[in-house]
Short mmCIF file of C-alpha atoms and ligand atoms in Angstrom, two decimals:
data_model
loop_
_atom_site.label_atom_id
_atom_site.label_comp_id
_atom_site.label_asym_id
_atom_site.label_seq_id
_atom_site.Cartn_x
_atom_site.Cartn_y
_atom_site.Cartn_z
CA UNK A 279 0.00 0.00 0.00
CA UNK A 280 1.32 3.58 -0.86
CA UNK A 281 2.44 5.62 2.47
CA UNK A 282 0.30 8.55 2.94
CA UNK A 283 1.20 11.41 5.52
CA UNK A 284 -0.22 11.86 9.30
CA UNK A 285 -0.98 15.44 8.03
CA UNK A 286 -3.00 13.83 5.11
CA UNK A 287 -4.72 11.18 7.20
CA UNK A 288 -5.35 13.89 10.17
CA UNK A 289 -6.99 16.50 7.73
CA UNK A 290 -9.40 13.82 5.80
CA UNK A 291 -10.30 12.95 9.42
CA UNK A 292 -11.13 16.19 10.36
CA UNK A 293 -12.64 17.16 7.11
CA UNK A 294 -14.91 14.23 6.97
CA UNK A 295 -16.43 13.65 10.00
CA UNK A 296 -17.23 17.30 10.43
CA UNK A 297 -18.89 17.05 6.74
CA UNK A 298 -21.85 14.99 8.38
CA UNK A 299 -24.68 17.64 7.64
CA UNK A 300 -23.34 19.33 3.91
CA UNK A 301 -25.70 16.90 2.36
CA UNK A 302 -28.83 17.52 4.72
CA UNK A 303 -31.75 19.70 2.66
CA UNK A 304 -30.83 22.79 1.95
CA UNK A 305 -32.46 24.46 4.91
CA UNK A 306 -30.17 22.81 7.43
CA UNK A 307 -26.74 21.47 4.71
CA UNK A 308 -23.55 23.17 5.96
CA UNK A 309 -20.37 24.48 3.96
CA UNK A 310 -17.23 21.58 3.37
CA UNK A 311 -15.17 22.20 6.81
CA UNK A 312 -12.95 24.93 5.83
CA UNK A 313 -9.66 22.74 5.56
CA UNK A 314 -11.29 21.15 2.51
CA UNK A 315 -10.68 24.27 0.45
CA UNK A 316 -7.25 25.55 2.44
CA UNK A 317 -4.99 22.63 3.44
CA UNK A 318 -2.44 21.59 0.59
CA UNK A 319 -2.37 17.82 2.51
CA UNK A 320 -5.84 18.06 1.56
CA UNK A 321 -5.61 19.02 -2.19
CA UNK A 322 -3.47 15.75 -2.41
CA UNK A 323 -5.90 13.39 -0.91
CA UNK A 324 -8.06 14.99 -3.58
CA UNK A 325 -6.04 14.44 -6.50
CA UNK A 326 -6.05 10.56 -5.61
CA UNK A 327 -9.65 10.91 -4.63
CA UNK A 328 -10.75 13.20 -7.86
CA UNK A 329 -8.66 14.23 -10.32
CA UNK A 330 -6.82 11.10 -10.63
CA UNK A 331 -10.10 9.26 -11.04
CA UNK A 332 -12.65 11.69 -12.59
CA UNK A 333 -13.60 12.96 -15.94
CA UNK A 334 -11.24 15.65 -16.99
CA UNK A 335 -12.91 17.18 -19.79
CA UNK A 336 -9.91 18.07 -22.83
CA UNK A 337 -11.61 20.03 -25.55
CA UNK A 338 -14.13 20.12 -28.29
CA UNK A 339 -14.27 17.96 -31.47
CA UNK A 340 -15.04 20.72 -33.28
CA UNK A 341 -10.95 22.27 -32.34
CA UNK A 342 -9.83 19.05 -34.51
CA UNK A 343 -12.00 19.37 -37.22
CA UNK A 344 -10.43 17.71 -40.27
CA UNK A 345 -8.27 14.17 -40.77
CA UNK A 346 -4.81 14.93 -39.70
CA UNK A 347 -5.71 17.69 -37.28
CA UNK A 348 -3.71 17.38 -33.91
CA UNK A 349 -4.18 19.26 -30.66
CA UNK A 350 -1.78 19.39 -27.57
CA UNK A 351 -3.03 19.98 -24.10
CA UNK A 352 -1.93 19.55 -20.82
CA UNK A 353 -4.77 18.04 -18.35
CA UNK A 354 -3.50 18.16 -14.83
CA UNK A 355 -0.05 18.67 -16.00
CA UNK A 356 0.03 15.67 -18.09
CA UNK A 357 0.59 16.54 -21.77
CA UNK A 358 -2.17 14.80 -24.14
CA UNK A 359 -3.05 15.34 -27.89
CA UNK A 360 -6.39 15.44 -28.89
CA UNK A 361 -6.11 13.32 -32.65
CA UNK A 362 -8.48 13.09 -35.56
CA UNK A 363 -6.54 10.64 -37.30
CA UNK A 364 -6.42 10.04 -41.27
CA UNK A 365 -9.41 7.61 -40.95
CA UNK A 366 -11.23 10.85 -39.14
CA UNK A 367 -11.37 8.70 -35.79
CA UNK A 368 -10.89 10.75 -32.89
CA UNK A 369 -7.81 9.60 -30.16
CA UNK A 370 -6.51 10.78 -27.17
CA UNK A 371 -2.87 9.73 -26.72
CA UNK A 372 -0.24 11.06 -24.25
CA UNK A 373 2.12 13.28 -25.71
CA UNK A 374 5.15 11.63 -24.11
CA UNK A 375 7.74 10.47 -26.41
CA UNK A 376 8.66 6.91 -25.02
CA UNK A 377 12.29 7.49 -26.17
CA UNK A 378 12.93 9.98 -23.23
CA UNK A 379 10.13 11.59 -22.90
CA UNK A 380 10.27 15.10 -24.44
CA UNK A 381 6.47 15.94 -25.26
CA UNK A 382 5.50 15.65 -28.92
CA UNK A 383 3.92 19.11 -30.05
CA UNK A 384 5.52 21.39 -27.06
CA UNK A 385 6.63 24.45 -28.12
CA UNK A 386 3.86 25.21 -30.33
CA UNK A 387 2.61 27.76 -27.91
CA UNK A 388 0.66 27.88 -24.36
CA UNK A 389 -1.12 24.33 -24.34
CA UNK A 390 -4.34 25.95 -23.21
CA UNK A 391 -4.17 28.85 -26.44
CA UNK A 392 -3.28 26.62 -29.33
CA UNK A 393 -4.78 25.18 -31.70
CA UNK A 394 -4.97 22.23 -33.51
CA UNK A 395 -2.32 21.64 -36.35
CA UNK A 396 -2.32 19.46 -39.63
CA UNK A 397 0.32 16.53 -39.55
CA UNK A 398 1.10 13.52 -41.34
CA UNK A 399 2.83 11.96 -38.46
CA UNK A 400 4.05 13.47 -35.27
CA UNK A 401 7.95 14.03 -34.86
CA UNK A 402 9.49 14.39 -31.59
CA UNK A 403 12.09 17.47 -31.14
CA UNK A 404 14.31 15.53 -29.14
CA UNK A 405 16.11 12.77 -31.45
CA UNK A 406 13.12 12.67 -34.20
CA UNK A 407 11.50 9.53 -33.05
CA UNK A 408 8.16 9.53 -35.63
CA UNK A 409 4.62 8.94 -34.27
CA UNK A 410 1.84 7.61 -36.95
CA UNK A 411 -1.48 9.62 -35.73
CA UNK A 412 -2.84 6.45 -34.38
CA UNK A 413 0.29 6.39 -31.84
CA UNK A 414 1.87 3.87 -33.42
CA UNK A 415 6.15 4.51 -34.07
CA UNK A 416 6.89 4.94 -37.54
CA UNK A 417 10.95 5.97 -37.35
CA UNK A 418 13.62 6.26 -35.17
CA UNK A 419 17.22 7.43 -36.38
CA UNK A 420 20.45 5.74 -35.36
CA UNK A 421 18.71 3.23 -33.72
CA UNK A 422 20.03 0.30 -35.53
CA UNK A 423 22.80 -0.90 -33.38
CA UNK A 424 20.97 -0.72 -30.32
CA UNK A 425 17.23 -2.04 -31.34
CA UNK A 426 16.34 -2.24 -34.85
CA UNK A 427 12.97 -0.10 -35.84
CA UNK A 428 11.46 -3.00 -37.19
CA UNK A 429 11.80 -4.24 -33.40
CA UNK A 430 10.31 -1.25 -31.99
CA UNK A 431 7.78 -0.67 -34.37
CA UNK A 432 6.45 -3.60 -32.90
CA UNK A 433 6.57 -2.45 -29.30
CA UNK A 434 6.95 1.56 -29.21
CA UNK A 435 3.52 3.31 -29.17
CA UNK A 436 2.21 6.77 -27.21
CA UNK A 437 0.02 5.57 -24.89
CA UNK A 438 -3.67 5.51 -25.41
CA UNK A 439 -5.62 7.24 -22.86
CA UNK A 440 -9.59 6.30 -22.16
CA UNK A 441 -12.03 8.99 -23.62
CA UNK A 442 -15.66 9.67 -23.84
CA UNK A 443 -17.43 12.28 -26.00
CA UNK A 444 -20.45 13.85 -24.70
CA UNK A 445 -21.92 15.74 -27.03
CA UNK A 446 -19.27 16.84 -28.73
CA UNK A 447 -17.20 17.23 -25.76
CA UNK A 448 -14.02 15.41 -24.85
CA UNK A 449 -13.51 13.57 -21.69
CA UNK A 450 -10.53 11.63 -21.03
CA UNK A 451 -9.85 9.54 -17.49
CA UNK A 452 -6.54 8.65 -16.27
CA UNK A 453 -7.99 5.70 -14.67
CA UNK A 454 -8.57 2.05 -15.96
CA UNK A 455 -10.92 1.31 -13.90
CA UNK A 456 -13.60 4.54 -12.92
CA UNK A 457 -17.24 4.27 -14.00
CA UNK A 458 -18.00 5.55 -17.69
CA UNK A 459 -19.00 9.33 -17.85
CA UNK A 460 -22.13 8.81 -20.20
CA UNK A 461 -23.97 6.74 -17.89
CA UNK A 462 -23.84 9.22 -14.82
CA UNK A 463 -25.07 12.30 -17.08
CA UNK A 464 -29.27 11.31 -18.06
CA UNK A 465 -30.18 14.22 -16.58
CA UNK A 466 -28.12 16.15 -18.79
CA UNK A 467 -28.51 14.12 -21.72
CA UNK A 468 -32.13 15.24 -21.42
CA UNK A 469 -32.06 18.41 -21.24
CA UNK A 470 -29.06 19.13 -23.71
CA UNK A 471 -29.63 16.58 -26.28
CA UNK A 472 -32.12 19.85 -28.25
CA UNK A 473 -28.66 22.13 -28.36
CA UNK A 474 -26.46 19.73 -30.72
CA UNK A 475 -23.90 20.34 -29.14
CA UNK A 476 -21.01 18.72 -31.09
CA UNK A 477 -22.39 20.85 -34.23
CA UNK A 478 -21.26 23.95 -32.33
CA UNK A 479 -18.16 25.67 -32.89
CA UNK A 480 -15.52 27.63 -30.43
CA UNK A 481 -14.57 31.54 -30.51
CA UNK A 482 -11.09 32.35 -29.36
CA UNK A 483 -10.60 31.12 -25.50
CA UNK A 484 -9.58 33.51 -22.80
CA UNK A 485 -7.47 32.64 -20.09
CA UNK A 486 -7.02 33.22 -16.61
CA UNK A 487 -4.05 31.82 -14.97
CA UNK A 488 -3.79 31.59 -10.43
CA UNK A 489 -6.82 32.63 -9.78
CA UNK A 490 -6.98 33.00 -5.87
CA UNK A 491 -9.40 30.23 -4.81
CA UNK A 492 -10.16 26.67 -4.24
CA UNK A 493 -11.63 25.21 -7.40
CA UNK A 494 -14.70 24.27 -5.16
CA UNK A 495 -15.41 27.94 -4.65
CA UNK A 496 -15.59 27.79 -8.46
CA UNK A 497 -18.04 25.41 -8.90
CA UNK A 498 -19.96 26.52 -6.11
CA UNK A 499 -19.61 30.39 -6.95
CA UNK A 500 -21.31 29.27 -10.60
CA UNK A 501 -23.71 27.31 -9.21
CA UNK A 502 -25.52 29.30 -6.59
CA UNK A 503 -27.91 31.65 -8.23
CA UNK A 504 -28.29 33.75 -4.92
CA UNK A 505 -25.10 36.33 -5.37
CA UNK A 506 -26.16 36.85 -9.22
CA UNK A 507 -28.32 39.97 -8.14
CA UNK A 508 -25.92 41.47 -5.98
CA UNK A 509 -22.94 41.01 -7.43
CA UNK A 510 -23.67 41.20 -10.57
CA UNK A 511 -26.28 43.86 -9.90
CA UNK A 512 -25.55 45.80 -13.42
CA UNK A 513 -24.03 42.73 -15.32
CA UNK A 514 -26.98 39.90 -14.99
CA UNK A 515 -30.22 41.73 -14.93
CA UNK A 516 -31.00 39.93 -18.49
CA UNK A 517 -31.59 36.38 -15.38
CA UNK A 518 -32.61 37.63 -12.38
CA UNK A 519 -32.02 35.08 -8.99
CA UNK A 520 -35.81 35.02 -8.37
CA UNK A 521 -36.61 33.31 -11.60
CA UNK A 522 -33.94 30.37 -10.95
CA UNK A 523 -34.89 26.61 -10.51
CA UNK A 524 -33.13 23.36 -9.12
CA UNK A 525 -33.18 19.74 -10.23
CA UNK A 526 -33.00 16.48 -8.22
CA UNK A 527 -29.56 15.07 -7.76
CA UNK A 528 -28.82 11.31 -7.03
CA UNK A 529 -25.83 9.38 -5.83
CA UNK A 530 -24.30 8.34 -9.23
CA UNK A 531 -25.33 11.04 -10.62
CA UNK A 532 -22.05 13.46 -13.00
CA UNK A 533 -23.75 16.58 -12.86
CA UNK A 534 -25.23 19.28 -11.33
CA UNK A 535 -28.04 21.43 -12.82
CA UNK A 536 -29.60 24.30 -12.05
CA UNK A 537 -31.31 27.15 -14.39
CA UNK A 538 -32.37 30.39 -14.39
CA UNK A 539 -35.47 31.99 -16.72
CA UNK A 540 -34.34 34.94 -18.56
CA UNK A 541 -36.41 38.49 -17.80
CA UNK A 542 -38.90 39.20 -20.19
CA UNK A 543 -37.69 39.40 -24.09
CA UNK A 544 -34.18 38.53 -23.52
CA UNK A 545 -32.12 35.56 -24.67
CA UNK A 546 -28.57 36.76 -24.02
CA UNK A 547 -27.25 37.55 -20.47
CA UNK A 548 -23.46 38.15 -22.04
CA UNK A 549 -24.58 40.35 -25.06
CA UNK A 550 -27.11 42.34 -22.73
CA UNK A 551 -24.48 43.00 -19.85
CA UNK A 552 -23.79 46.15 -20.01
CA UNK A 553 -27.21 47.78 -19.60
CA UNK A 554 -29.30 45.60 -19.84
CA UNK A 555 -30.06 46.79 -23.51
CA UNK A 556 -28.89 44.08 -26.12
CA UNK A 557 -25.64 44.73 -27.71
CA UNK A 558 -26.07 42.47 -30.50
CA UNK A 559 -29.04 40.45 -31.50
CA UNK A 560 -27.38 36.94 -31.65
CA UNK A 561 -29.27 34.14 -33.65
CA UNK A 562 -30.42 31.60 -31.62
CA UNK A 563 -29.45 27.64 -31.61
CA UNK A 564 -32.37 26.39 -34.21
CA UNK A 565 -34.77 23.98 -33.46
CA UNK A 566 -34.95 24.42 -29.59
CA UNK A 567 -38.23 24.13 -27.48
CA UNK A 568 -39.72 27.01 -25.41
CA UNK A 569 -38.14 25.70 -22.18
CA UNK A 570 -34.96 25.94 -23.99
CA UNK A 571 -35.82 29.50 -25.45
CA UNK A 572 -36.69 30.67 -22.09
CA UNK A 573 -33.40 30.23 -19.68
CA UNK A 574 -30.06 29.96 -19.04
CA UNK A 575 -28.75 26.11 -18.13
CA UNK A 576 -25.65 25.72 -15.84
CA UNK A 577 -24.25 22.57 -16.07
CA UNK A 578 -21.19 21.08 -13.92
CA UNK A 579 -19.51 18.07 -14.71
CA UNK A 580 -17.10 18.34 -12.03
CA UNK A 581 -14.35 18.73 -11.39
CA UNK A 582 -13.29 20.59 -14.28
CA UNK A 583 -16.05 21.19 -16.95
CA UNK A 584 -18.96 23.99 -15.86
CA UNK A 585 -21.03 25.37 -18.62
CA UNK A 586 -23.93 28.24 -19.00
CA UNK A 587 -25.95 26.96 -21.51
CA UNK A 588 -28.10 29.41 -23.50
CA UNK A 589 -30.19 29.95 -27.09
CA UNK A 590 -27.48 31.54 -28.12
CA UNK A 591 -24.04 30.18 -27.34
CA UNK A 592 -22.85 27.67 -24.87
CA UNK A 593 -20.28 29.00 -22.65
CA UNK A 594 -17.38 26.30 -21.55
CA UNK A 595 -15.03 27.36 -18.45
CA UNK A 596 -12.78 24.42 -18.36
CA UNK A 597 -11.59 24.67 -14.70
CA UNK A 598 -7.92 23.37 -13.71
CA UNK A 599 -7.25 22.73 -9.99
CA UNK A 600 -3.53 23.96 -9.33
CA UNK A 601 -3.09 23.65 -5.72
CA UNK A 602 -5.99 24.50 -2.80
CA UNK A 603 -5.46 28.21 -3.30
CA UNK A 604 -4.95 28.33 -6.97
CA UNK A 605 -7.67 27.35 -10.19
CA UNK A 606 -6.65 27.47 -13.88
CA UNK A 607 -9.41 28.49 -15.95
CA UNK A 608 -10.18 28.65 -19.91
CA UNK A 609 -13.12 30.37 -20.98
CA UNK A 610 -14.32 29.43 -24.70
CA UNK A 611 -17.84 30.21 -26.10
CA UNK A 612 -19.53 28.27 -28.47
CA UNK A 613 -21.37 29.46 -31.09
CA UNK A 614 -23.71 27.94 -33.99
CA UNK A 615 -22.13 27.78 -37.24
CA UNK A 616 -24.54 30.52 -38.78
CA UNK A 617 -23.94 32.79 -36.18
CA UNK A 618 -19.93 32.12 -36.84
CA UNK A 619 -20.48 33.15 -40.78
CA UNK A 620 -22.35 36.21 -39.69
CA UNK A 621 -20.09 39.35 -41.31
CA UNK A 622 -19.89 41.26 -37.65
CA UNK A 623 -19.10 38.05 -36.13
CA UNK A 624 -15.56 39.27 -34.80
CA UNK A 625 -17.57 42.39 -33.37
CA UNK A 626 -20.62 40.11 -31.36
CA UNK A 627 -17.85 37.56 -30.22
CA UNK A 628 -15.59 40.39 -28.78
CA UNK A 629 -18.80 41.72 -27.47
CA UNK A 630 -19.90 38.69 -26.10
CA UNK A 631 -16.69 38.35 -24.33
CA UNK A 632 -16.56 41.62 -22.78
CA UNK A 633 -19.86 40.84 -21.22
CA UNK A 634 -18.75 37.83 -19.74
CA UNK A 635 -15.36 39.28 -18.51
CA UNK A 636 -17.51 42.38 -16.34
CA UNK A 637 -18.85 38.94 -15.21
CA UNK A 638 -15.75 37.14 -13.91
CA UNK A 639 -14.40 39.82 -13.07
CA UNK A 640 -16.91 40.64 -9.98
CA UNK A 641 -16.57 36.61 -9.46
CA UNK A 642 -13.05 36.66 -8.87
CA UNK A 643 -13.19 39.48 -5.92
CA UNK A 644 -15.90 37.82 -4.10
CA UNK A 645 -14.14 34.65 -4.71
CA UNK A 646 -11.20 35.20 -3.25
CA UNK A 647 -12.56 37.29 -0.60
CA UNK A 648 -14.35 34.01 0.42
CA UNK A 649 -10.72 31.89 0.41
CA UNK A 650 -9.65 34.35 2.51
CA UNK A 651 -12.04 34.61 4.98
CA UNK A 652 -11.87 30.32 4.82
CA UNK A 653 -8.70 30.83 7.37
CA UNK A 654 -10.61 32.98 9.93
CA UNK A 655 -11.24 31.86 13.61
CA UNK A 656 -14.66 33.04 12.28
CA UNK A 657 -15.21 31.26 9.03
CA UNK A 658 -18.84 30.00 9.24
CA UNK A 659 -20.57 26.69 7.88
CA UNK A 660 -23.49 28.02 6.27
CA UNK A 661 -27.00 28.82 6.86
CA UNK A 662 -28.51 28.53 2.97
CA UNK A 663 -31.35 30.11 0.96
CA UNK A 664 -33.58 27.79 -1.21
CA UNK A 665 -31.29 29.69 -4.07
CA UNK A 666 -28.08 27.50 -2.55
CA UNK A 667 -29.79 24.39 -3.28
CA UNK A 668 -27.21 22.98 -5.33
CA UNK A 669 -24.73 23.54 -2.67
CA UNK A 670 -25.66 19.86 -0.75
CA UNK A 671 -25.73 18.27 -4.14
CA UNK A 672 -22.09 19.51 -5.07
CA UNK A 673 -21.03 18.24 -1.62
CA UNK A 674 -23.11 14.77 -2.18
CA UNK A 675 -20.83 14.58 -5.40
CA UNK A 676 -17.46 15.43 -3.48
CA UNK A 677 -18.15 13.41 -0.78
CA UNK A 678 -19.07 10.18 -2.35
CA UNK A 679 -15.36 10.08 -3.95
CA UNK A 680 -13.69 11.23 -0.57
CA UNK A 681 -15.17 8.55 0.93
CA UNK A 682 -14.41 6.43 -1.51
CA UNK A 683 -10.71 7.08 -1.37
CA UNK A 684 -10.52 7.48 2.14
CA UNK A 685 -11.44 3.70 2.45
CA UNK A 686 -9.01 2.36 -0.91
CA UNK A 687 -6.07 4.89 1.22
CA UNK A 688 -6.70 3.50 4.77
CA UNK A 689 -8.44 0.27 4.05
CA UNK A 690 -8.39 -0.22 7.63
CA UNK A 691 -10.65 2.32 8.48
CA UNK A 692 -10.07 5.95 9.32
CA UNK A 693 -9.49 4.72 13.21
CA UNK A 694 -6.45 2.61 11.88
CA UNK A 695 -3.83 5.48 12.39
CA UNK A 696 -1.06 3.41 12.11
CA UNK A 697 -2.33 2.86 8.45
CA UNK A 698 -1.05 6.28 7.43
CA UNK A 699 3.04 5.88 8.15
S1 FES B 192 12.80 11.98 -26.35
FE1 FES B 192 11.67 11.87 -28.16
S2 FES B 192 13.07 11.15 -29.59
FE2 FES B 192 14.22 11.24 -27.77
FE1 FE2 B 193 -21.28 35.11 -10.46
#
């Protein structure tokens, strides 16, 4: 069994038996203890516990669009390309050379800003070991005394990594052996089938790099409706907090829903932002129902996918956990391919943007206001409004994998002490 530290084993003791009422109702559920967003011992039991484990959505199909096209990410620090190979199959496959590992594609830019490019084959930098797109090794120079290429053509390949695609979406899992991702998200499936999704296509991303928070506060942050009118009192009149609404969430369940109903005769709470008056009339997704036409959709897949699906656009923040104090996070919008062909498209996507950048922006003071306050002999648990309700269910979704790792990490049960040396 791997060694884990006292101060690990100490914190997910403290932090889990003071969790017992986060997943009551909403009237009576309590904040995480405050170590769970503060203690770096704790971050690590949550990289076994999460990341390592979890659904780490990668990008969109649409970013490798034709045969050939190649796209390198990193995904909690692990280099991965994104593939759609000459057959127009899409792969996922580590970027680390298995000569000496330099990563295939670096150097092409910031992994979260680039995008894809067309190859025939991948070459490394390094010493110009040759990748096929399917992974496979195609050439290797000066290899001939050593082990012939005809050997290691047999044996060398990048390694494959397990994806999923959900609607249009890229998932990939580090882990053999974690549940599939499809499964887990009916509830979305139903609601977001009407969007087609993977027909959609990406503006330019924006990035924001050490943000001051605990990726929790993220997730919870997007998914409480409550602050949205205070806030965001000039940004988010277009969906006021009164007109939001909560689904049911089950053990098993992937993701977390809420919505909120837009204000009369407005479809667009990024393009509307500044005044509330419509900056650009943006055509919405075809063929969606009234329900559809009527609200915004936040979706999160935790713990690095959250989404504010509207007629318009759907709006991806893919959300990297760096350390407990510090979140990675890409913001890309997705548009309809009519609305990219428009001629002032450049103009409603920068507008678009701006909108939702007055919108982070407010989001990041409060947010890291809140970490702060997370180390005071004061920090509270919680006392909710009905407008929190999806507070509990992000616990309930948390705390089903911390317990689940707490018992593969200390099989002997969190009494065992002597299990964590
Ligand atoms: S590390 Fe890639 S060829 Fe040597
Ligand atoms: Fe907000």
């Amino acid at each position: 069994m791997p060694t884990r530290s006292a101060a690990e084993f100490g914190v997910v003791e403290r932090v889990l038996s003071g969790a017992a009422h986060c997943i009551d109702p909403v009237a009576t559920a309590e904040i995480l203890p405050a170590e769970a967003y503060t203690n770096e011992d704790f971050f690590r039991f949550e990289q076994r516990a999460v990341m390592n484990r979890e659904w780490l959505y990668l990008a969109h199909v649409s970013q490798v669009s034709e045969p050939g096209e190649v796209l390198a990410r990193q995904v909690m620090g692990e280099p991965v390309l994104l593939v759609r190979d000459t057959s127009d199959d899409i792969r996922v496959l580590s970027a680390v050379c298995q000569h000496r590992g330099h990563p295939l594609l670096a150097g092409l830019g910031a992994p979260d800003t680039t995008t894809a490019v067309k190859l025939n084959s991948m070459v490394c930098p390094y010493h110009a070991w040759t990748y096929a797109l399917d992974g496979r090794l195609t050439g290797a120079p000066y290899m001939r005394e050593t082990t012939p290429v005809s050997q290691l053509r047999e044996t060398v390949a990048l390694p494959t990594i397990r994806f999923e695609i959900i609607h249009g979406f890229v998932f990939i899992n580090f882990s053999s052996d974690a549940p599939d991702l499809a499964p887990s998200l009916a509830k979305l499936d139903e609601l977001f089938a009407q969007y087609r999704a993977a027909e959609l296509l990406p503006g330019a991303p924006f990035v924001r790099t050490g943000l001051a928070f605990n990726w929790k506060g993220y997730f919870e942050n997007s998914l409480e409706p409550y602050h949205t009118d205070f806030v965001h009192s000039d940004t988010h009149q277009a969906a006021p907090a009164r007109l939001s609404g909560f689904f049911d969430y089950e053990e098993g369940d992937g993701q977390i829903l809420t919505y909120t109903r837009f204000a009369d005769g407005e479809n667009d709470l990024l393009g509307a932002s500044d005044s509330g008056q419509p900056v650009a009339e943006l055509p919405e997704i075809s063929g969606l129902d009234d329900e559809a036409r009527s609200r915004l959709l936040f979706v999160a897949i935790p713990p690095t996918f959250f989404a504010v699906v509207s007629p318009t656009s759907v709006l991806v923040e893919a959300v990297t956990p760096v350390s407990a104090g510090s979140t990675h996070i890409v913001s890309t919008i997705f548009y309809p391919k009519s609305t990219t062909e428009l001629p002032d498209f450049g103009a409603i996507h920068d507008g678009e943007m701006a909108g939702l950048r007055s919108i982070q922006l407010q989001d990041e003071v409060t947010q890291s206001a809140v970490q702060e306050a997370l180390t005071s002999r004061f920090a509270p648990r919680g006392i909710f409004s009905w407008l929190e309700a999806t507070l509990p269910q992000f616990y309930s979704w948390n705390l089903e994998r911390y317990r689940a790792e707490r018992h593969r990490s200390w099989p002997a049960g969190i009494g065992g002490s002597e299990e964590s040396e």
